[in-house]
Every structure is written in C-alpha cells, then in structure tokens.
Coordinates of C-alpha atoms in Angstrom, one line a residue:
Chain A
K271 CA -64.1 -82.4 -2.7
N272 CA -65.4 -81.2 0.8
E273 CA -68.8 -79.4 0.0
V274 CA -67.6 -77.1 3.1
E275 CA -64.2 -76.3 3.3
Q276 CA -63.3 -73.9 5.7
S277 CA -59.5 -72.0 6.1
P278 CA -57.2 -71.9 7.8
Q279 CA -57.4 -75.2 9.9
N280 CA -55.8 -73.4 12.8
L281 CA -55.0 -69.6 13.5
T282 CA -52.7 -68.3 16.3
A283 CA -53.4 -64.6 17.3
Q284 CA -52.5 -62.2 20.1
E285 CA -55.2 -60.5 22.2
G286 CA -56.6 -57.7 19.9
E287 CA -56.0 -58.6 16.8
F288 CA -58.2 -58.9 14.1
I289 CA -59.4 -62.5 12.7
T290 CA -60.5 -63.3 9.9
I291 CA -61.6 -66.8 9.3
N292 CA -63.3 -68.4 5.9
C293 CA -65.3 -70.3 4.2
S294 CA -66.4 -72.0 0.7
Y295 CA -68.7 -74.4 -0.1
S296 CA -69.4 -75.8 -3.4
V297 CA -73.6 -76.7 -3.0
G298 CA -76.6 -75.1 -3.3
I299 CA -77.7 -73.2 0.1
S300 CA -80.8 -71.2 1.6
A301 CA -78.2 -70.5 4.2
L302 CA -75.1 -70.8 6.0
H303 CA -74.4 -70.7 9.7
W304 CA -71.7 -70.1 11.8
L305 CA -71.2 -72.0 15.0
Q306 CA -68.8 -71.7 18.1
Q307 CA -67.5 -75.3 19.5
H308 CA -66.2 -73.8 22.7
P309 CA -63.2 -76.8 24.4
G310 CA -65.6 -78.8 26.7
G311 CA -67.4 -79.1 23.4
G312 CA -70.8 -77.8 23.2
I313 CA -72.5 -75.9 20.2
V314 CA -73.6 -72.4 19.9
S315 CA -74.8 -70.6 17.1
L316 CA -73.3 -67.1 15.9
F317 CA -74.9 -66.6 12.9
M318 CA -77.4 -67.7 10.3
L319 CA -77.3 -65.6 7.4
S320 CA -78.3 -65.9 3.6
S321 CA -77.1 -62.0 2.6
G322 CA -75.2 -59.4 2.9
K323 CA -73.6 -58.9 6.3
K324 CA -74.4 -59.7 10.0
K325 CA -72.7 -57.8 13.1
H326 CA -73.2 -58.9 16.8
G327 CA -71.1 -57.6 19.3
R328 CA -67.0 -58.1 18.1
L329 CA -68.1 -60.2 15.8
I330 CA -69.0 -59.6 11.6
A331 CA -69.8 -62.3 9.2
T332 CA -70.5 -61.8 6.4
I333 CA -71.1 -63.8 2.6
N334 CA -71.3 -63.4 -0.6
I335 CA -73.0 -66.1 -2.8
Q336 CA -72.2 -65.3 -6.3
E337 CA -68.5 -66.3 -5.4
K338 CA -70.4 -68.5 -2.7
H339 CA -67.8 -67.4 0.2
S340 CA -68.3 -66.4 3.4
S341 CA -65.8 -64.7 6.4
L342 CA -66.5 -64.9 10.0
H343 CA -64.4 -60.9 11.2
I344 CA -63.7 -61.1 15.2
T345 CA -62.2 -57.4 15.8
A346 CA -60.0 -56.8 19.2
S347 CA -59.6 -60.8 19.9
H348 CA -59.6 -61.5 23.6
P349 CA -58.5 -64.8 25.4
R350 CA -62.1 -65.9 25.3
D351 CA -62.9 -66.1 21.6
S352 CA -60.6 -69.1 21.9
A353 CA -62.6 -72.1 20.1
V354 CA -63.5 -74.4 17.0
Y355 CA -65.5 -71.7 14.3
I356 CA -67.7 -74.0 11.8
C357 CA -69.0 -72.8 8.7
A358 CA -72.5 -74.9 8.4
V359 CA -74.2 -74.7 4.8
R360 CA -78.1 -75.2 4.7
S361 CA -78.5 -77.1 1.5
W362 CA -80.7 -78.2 -0.7
Q363 CA -82.0 -82.0 -0.9
R364 CA -83.7 -84.3 -3.6
G365 CA -87.3 -83.8 -2.6
G366 CA -86.7 -80.8 -1.3
S367 CA -85.8 -81.2 2.2
E368 CA -82.4 -79.3 3.9
K369 CA -80.0 -80.4 5.9
L370 CA -76.3 -79.1 7.4
V371 CA -73.1 -80.1 5.8
F372 CA -70.6 -78.6 8.2
G373 CA -66.6 -77.8 7.8
K374 CA -64.6 -79.1 9.5
G375 CA -63.9 -75.9 11.9
T376 CA -61.2 -73.3 12.3
K377 CA -59.2 -73.8 15.6
L378 CA -58.6 -70.1 17.6
T379 CA -56.5 -69.8 20.3
V380 CA -55.8 -66.2 20.9
N381 CA -52.9 -65.3 23.7
P382 CA -53.0 -62.3 26.2
Chain B
E97 CA -83.4 -68.4 28.5
P98 CA -84.9 -71.7 27.1
E99 CA -82.2 -74.7 26.7
V100 CA -81.6 -77.7 24.5
T101 CA -81.4 -80.6 27.4
Q102 CA -79.3 -84.1 26.8
T103 CA -79.2 -87.4 29.0
P104 CA -77.0 -88.4 29.6
S105 CA -73.8 -86.4 29.2
H106 CA -71.5 -89.9 29.6
Q107 CA -72.5 -93.1 28.3
V108 CA -70.1 -96.3 28.2
T109 CA -71.7 -99.5 26.5
Q110 CA -70.7 -103.0 25.3
M111 CA -70.8 -103.4 22.0
G112 CA -74.3 -104.8 20.5
Q113 CA -75.6 -103.5 23.0
E114 CA -79.5 -101.0 23.0
V115 CA -78.9 -97.2 23.5
I116 CA -81.0 -94.1 24.1
L117 CA -80.2 -91.2 24.0
R118 CA -82.9 -88.3 25.2
C119 CA -83.3 -84.9 24.7
V120 CA -85.2 -82.6 25.5
P121 CA -86.1 -79.8 22.6
I122 CA -87.0 -76.2 22.9
S123 CA -90.6 -76.2 23.7
N124 CA -92.3 -74.5 20.6
H125 CA -89.7 -75.7 18.4
L126 CA -90.5 -78.2 16.0
Y127 CA -87.8 -79.3 14.1
F128 CA -85.3 -81.4 15.7
Y129 CA -82.1 -82.6 14.0
W130 CA -79.4 -85.8 15.2
Y131 CA -76.2 -84.9 14.7
R132 CA -72.5 -86.9 15.6
Q133 CA -68.3 -85.9 16.1
I134 CA -66.3 -88.2 15.8
L135 CA -62.8 -87.5 18.2
G136 CA -61.2 -85.0 16.0
Q137 CA -63.1 -84.5 12.7
K138 CA -66.4 -82.8 12.0
V139 CA -69.8 -82.9 12.8
E140 CA -72.2 -84.8 10.5
F141 CA -75.6 -85.2 10.3
L142 CA -77.9 -87.7 11.3
V143 CA -81.7 -86.9 10.8
S144 CA -84.1 -84.2 10.8
F145 CA -87.6 -84.7 12.0
Y146 CA -90.3 -82.5 11.2
N147 CA -94.3 -83.6 12.5
N148 CA -94.0 -87.1 13.7
E149 CA -92.0 -88.3 11.2
I150 CA -88.0 -87.9 9.7
S151 CA -88.0 -85.3 6.7
E152 CA -84.4 -86.6 5.8
K153 CA -81.8 -88.7 6.7
S154 CA -77.6 -89.5 5.9
E155 CA -76.4 -91.9 4.5
I156 CA -74.7 -92.9 8.5
F157 CA -78.2 -93.0 9.4
D158 CA -79.2 -96.9 8.5
D159 CA -81.3 -99.6 10.1
Q160 CA -79.6 -99.7 13.5
F161 CA -80.7 -96.4 13.8
S162 CA -83.8 -95.2 15.5
V163 CA -85.3 -91.9 16.0
E164 CA -88.9 -91.1 18.2
R165 CA -91.2 -88.3 19.6
P166 CA -92.6 -90.8 22.3
D167 CA -94.5 -88.2 25.1
G168 CA -94.1 -84.3 23.0
S169 CA -91.0 -83.4 24.6
N170 CA -88.6 -85.7 24.9
F171 CA -86.9 -86.8 21.7
T172 CA -84.7 -89.9 21.1
L173 CA -82.0 -91.5 19.0
K174 CA -81.8 -95.2 19.2
I175 CA -78.8 -97.7 18.7
R176 CA -80.1 -100.9 17.9
S177 CA -76.6 -102.9 18.2
T178 CA -74.0 -100.9 19.0
K179 CA -70.1 -100.9 16.7
L180 CA -67.2 -99.1 18.4
E181 CA -67.5 -97.2 15.3
D182 CA -70.2 -95.8 17.2
S183 CA -68.5 -93.8 19.1
A184 CA -68.4 -90.3 19.4
M185 CA -70.0 -87.5 20.7
Y186 CA -74.1 -87.2 20.0
F187 CA -75.7 -83.6 19.7
C188 CA -79.1 -82.7 19.8
A189 CA -80.5 -79.6 18.3
S190 CA -84.4 -77.6 17.6
S191 CA -85.4 -75.2 15.4
P192 CA -88.9 -73.2 15.3
T193 CA -88.6 -73.4 11.3
G194 CA -86.6 -75.5 9.2
A195 CA -85.7 -71.8 8.0
R196 CA -84.4 -70.9 11.8
E197 CA -81.3 -70.8 13.6
Q198 CA -80.1 -74.4 15.6
Y199 CA -80.1 -74.5 19.0
F200 CA -77.9 -77.1 20.1
G201 CA -78.2 -79.5 23.8
P202 CA -74.4 -80.4 25.1
G203 CA -74.0 -83.4 23.7
T204 CA -74.0 -86.5 24.5
R205 CA -70.1 -88.6 24.9
L206 CA -71.1 -91.9 24.2
T207 CA -68.2 -94.5 24.1
V208 CA -68.5 -98.2 22.5
T209 CA -66.6 -100.8 24.1

C-alpha cells in the first residue's frame, strides 16, 4: 500500500472551474508539501503546511491532521494551471531523521 | 531570485560507466537532497545531506551511489557503475533548514544505454 495516495489520478476541467485534488497519507508526518511539476519536468514548491489552511493567489491548501488528509484547491482555473500536482509528506524515520515520501501525482488539464 | 541549478541537463552514458551529476544549491541553504523520477513514475527520495554527512538514505541508495560536497558550493551525486534501470530524471533540492520548503533544481535526465 502506498504511504501517500492522491485522487484523482487525472483531471480535466474547463477554464474557470473550481478544482480540488485530494491527498491521504498513512504515516506520521511533520509536514505536507504540495508541488507542481511542469510538462518540461521542473518541480516547484507550492505549499508546505502542518496544520490548517494556506492561500496563495488562486491556490488554497488545507490539511486535517486527525484525518490524515489534505486538499489542494484551484479557484478560477486557467489553462496555464495544467500540470502534475504532487503531494509529498515529510515522514519521520527511525533515528529522528525525516524524508519526503511522494504521491504519484494528479495530472490536471484545463481546457480553454 | 536565487535558484538551484543542475548540470548537465541531459547525460547519456553506457552501462557500466561512472557518472557524476552536479548541483549548485542556493547559497545559504544547509540541507541538500537528491531525488529521482523514472519516466512515468513518482518521485523517489534518494538521500539527504547535512553538515557534510548523509542524514538519511533510501533503500535505492546502495553502494553504487555516493554524494559529496567537494568545495562548499557544489553538491554531487555519483553513480559508480550505471545500470539500465538508473535511467531517470534526477532532481537536486536544497532547504535552509530541515523544516522548511525545499527548492528543486530543473533536473538532469540520465539515459543509460
């Protein structure tokens, strides 16, 4: 079983639609990251959160620690939002160190 | 804005050859990471590095792999004897502390033939 599960795997939307991408995890974490991977492969960090909610422009990320669940929302989606959105959790390891564990990503396509 | 850089952008090598992938992290960052992404698959953690030593490594990071920070600016990943299955995109990342966001480089695509 994957430690980080994302849904949906693929998502197609029309420009202007409200988008929600979900992430569930099964391990103890200290933080959760939402990342954006462009078609060319580059990865950009969107959010890092350990509780509550963060907003940046049209992007909103929420996390519920008790339910081990996070959502990424995009309001008023635009074709330039088309990318793969990746959830990654910072997971505790034996010995006190941490590492990022990644979900498989959600491929978002926003059509004009 | 400062950014993580990686060279080369694409490396083609023959099976059994050694490769060194280079990264220049953001200058005031203290934590450094290597990840890989096999085509069509998820990103996987390889290794984290802090204070000139490995702080965590995955089961992928076996004796064929090593990391080094040779001169205070570069952070390198060496694969001693490449295998076909090492073909992947390799991402370097850095962070000011272990608890902050990581900044990713553009990646090096390694093709082993």
